[in-house]
XYZ file of C-alpha atoms in Angstrom:
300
model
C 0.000 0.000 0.000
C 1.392 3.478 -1.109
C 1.786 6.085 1.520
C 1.366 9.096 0.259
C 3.460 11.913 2.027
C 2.263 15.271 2.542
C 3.573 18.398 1.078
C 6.345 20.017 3.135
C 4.975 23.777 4.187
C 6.793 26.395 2.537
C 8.499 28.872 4.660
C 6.847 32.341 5.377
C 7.888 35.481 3.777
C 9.594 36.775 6.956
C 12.007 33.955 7.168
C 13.086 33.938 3.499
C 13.726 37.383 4.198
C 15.950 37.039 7.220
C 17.908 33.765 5.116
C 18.333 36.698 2.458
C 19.734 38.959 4.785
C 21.475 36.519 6.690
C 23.404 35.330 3.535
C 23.793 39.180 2.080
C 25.867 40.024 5.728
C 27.836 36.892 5.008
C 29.317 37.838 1.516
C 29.800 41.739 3.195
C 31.575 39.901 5.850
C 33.926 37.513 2.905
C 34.679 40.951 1.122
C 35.426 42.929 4.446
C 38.100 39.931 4.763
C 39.409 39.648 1.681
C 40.072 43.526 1.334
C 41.499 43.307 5.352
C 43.867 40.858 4.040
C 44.838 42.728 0.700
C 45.385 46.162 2.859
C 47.399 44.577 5.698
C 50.636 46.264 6.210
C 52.862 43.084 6.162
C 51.563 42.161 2.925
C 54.402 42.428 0.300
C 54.115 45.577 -1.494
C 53.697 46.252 -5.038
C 57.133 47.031 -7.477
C 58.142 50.402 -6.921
C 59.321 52.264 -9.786
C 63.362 52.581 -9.861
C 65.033 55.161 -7.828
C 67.096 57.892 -10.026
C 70.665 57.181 -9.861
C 72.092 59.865 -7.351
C 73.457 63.285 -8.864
C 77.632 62.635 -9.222
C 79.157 64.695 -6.607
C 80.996 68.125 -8.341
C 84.112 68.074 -9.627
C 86.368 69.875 -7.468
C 88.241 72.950 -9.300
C 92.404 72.081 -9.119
C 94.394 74.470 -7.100
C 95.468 77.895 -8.964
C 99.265 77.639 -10.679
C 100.319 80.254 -8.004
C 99.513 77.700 -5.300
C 100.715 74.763 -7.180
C 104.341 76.211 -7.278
C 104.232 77.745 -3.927
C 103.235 74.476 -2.064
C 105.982 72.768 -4.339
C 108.305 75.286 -2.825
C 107.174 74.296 0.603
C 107.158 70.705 0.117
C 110.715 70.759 -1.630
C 112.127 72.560 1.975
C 110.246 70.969 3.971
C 110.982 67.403 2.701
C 114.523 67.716 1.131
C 117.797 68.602 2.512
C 118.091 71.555 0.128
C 116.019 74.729 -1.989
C 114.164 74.675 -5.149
C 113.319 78.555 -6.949
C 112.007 79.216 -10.197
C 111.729 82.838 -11.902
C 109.637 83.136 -15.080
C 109.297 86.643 -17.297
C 106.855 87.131 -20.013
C 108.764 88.653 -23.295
C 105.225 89.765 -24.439
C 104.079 90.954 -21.409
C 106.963 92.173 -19.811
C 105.689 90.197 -16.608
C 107.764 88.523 -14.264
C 107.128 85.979 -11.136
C 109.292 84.033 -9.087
C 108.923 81.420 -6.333
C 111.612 80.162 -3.876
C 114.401 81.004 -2.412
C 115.501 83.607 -5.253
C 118.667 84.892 -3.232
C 119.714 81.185 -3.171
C 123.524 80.447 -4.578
C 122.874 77.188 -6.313
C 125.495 75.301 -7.751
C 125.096 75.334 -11.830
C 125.774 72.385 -12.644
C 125.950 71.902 -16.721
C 124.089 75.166 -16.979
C 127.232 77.196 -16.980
C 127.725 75.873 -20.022
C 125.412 78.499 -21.681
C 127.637 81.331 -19.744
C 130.687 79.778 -20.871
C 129.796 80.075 -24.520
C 128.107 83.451 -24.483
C 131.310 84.453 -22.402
C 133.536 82.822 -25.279
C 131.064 84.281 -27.745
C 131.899 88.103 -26.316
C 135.336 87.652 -25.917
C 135.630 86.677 -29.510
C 132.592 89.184 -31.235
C 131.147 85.838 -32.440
C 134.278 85.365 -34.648
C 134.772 81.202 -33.111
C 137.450 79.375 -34.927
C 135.655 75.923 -37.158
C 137.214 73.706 -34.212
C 135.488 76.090 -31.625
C 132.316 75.566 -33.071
C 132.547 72.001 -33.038
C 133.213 71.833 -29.528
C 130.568 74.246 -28.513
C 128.037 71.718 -30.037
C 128.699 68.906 -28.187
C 128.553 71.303 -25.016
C 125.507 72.522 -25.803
C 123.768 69.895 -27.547
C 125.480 66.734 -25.936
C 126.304 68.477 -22.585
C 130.036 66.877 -23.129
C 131.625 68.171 -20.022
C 135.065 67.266 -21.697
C 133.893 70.263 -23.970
C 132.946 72.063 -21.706
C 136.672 71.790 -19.960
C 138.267 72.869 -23.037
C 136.411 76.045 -23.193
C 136.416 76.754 -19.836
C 140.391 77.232 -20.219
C 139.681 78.950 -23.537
C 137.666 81.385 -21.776
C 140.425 82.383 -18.709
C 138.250 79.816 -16.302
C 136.518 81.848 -13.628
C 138.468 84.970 -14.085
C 137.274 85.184 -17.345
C 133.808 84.177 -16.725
C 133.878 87.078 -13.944
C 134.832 89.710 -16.153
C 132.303 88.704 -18.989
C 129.391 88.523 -16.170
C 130.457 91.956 -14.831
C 129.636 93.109 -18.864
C 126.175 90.555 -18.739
C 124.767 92.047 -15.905
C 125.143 89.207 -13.464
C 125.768 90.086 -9.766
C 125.296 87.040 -8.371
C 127.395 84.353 -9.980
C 130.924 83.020 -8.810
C 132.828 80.791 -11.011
C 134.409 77.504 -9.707
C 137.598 76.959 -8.777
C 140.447 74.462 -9.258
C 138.468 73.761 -12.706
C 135.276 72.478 -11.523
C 133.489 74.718 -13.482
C 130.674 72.872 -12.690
C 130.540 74.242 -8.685
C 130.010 77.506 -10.264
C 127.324 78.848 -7.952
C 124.321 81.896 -9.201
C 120.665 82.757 -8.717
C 117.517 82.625 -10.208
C 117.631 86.356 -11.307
C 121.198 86.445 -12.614
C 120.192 82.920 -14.908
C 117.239 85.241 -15.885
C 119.438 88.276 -16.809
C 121.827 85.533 -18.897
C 118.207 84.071 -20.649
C 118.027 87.992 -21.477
C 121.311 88.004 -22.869
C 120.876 85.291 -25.078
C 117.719 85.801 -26.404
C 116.731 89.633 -26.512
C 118.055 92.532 -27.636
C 119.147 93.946 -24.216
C 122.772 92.105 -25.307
C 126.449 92.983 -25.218
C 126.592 90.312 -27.751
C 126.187 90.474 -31.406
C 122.930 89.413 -32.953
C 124.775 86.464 -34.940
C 126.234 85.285 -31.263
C 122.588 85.023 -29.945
C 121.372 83.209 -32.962
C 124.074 80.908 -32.802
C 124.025 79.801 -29.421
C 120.011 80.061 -29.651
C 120.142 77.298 -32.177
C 122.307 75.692 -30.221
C 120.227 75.460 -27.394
C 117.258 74.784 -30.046
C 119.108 71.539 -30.944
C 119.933 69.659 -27.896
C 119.944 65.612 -27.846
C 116.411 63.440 -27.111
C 117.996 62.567 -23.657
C 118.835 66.714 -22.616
C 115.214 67.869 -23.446
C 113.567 67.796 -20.241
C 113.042 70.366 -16.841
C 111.291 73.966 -17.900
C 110.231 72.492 -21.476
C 107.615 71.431 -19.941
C 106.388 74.706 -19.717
C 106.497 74.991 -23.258
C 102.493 74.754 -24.393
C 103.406 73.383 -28.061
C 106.086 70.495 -27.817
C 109.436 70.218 -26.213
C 110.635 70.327 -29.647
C 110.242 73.852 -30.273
C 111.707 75.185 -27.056
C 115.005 76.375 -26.215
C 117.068 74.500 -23.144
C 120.066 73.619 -21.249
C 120.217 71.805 -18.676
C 122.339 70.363 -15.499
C 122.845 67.645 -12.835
C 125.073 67.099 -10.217
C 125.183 64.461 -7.362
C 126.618 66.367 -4.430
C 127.328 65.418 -0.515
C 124.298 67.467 0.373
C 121.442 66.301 -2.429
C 121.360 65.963 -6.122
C 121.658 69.093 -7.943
C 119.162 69.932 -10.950
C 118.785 73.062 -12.851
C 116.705 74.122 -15.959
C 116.789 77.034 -17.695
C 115.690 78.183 -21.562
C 113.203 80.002 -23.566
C 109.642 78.557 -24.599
C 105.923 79.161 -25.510
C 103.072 79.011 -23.551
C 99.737 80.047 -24.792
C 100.834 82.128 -27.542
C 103.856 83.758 -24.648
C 107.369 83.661 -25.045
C 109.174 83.182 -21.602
C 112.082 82.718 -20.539
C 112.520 80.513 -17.530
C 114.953 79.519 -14.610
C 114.298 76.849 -12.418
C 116.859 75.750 -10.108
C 116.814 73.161 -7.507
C 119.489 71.160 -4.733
C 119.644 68.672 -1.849
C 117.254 66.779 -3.504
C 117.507 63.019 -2.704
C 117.600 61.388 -6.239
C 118.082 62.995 -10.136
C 114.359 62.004 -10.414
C 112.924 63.832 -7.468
C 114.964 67.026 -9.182
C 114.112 66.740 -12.453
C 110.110 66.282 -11.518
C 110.531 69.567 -8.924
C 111.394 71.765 -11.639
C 109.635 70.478 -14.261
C 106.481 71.172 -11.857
C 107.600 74.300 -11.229
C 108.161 75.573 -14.295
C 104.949 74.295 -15.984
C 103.159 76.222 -13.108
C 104.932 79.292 -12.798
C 104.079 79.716 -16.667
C 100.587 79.495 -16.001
C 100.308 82.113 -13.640
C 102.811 84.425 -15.517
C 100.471 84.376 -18.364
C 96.730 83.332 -16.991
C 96.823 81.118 -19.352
């Protein structure tokens, strides 16, 4: 027998309303959660566009030429056992600027060489016998000290050399003695007044003598072009130079001193340096020096 079951009552109005309710405060609730969850600050955060790359820091300005040579100066006394001057004049300009110890008696070294020749070159009006010539070339150009020997004699040694400076101009220069013409001592302003000599006008010496030991000094050998060439703005080539080294008991001796071009300038310039401990330490002092005395002489 079939039982027949009766129809299940269907609910009021008022309860399908609070099931509607009931389920519409559940989904608020789910999306309350799911945006709690999204916001929460340990929740890993989103790529954040690239940082700029930090400014680079500005270049700081090098140190005027003035203070370049004068802390050079400083450094030289301070750390070696001896002095380093240089003295630079503008031909164009008429300017002049030295640094150092300019009342300083340096030992020449193989720069006498250039007052030995101009001295030969007075005593003789420029009038130099073939074999002369020849060995004033390899003084000049070579630096051949057995040259120089032979026209230190020539010249009356340091008697000689005295009398021509007293015509020069040079106060402050004494000639060596016993023939070490080499120990002949000056300044920075008499090597100036014997630059002047050579190459201007203001000259007891004939303008075929200054060309001629100009050209000498024009010509010098690969391993003599160094010191105030440096100062030259062009190429060593083109400068004028003579240099000089001398290992003593005090220091190494190293002096510089010619004619060159900076910026358009002729200068002529003396750098002189001693009681340095090696050649090197020398030769970079007054190649320094000179570069930066040049500067500042012409603001250039």
């Amino acid at each position: 027998m079939s039982v027949r079951t009766a129809p299940r009552p269907y609910p009021p109005l008022a309860f399908r309303r609070l099931r509607a309710l009931t389920i519409l405060l559940v989904l608020v609730a789910l999306v309350n959660l799911v945006v709690h969850l999204v916001d929460r600050p340990d929740a890993p955060p989103s790529a954040a566009p690239a940082a700029a790359p930090a400014a680079a820091p500005a270049a700081v300005p090098p140190p005027p030429p003035a203070t370049v040579v004068a802390d050079a100066v400083e450094d030289w006394h301070a750390r070696e056992s001896g002095r380093l001057a240089v003295v630079v004049t503008d031909l164009q300009t008429g300017r002049t600027t030295a640094y150092g110890d300019t009342d300083h008696a340096f030992a020449t070294a193989s720069v006498v060489k250039v007052d030995i020749l101009a001295t030969l070159l007075l005593q003789k009006q420029g009038k130099l016998s073939s074999a002369q010539r020849e060995v004033a070339s390899r003084m000049i150009r070579q630096s051949s000290n057995g040259a120089a020997t032979t026209l230190w004699k020539a010249i009356g040694r340091e008697k000689g050399l005295a009398a021509a400076n007293a015509t020069f101009g040079l106060t402050g220069t004494t000639g060596g003695t016993k023939g070490r013409w080499g120990a002949t001592t000056t300044t920075t302003a008499d090597q100036l007044r014997l630059l002047q000599v050579v190459f201007t006008e203001d000259s007891p010496l004939t303008p075929e003598s200054r060309t001629y030991l100009q050209t000498l000094m024009g010509g010098v050998a690969t391993d003599q072009d160094w010191g105030v060439t440096a100062a030259d703005s062009r190429s060593d080539t083109d400068a004028y130079v003579k240099n000089g080294w001398l290992p003593r008991t005090g220091g190494w001796v190293v002096t510089s001193v010619g004619k060159v071009e900076h910026e358009g300038h002729p200068l002529l310039v003396a750098a002189l340096s001693d009681g340095g401990a090696t050649q090197k330490k020398g030769i970079a002092a007054v190649e320094l020096v000179a570069e930066n005395a040049a500067k500042d002489v012409t603001g250039a």
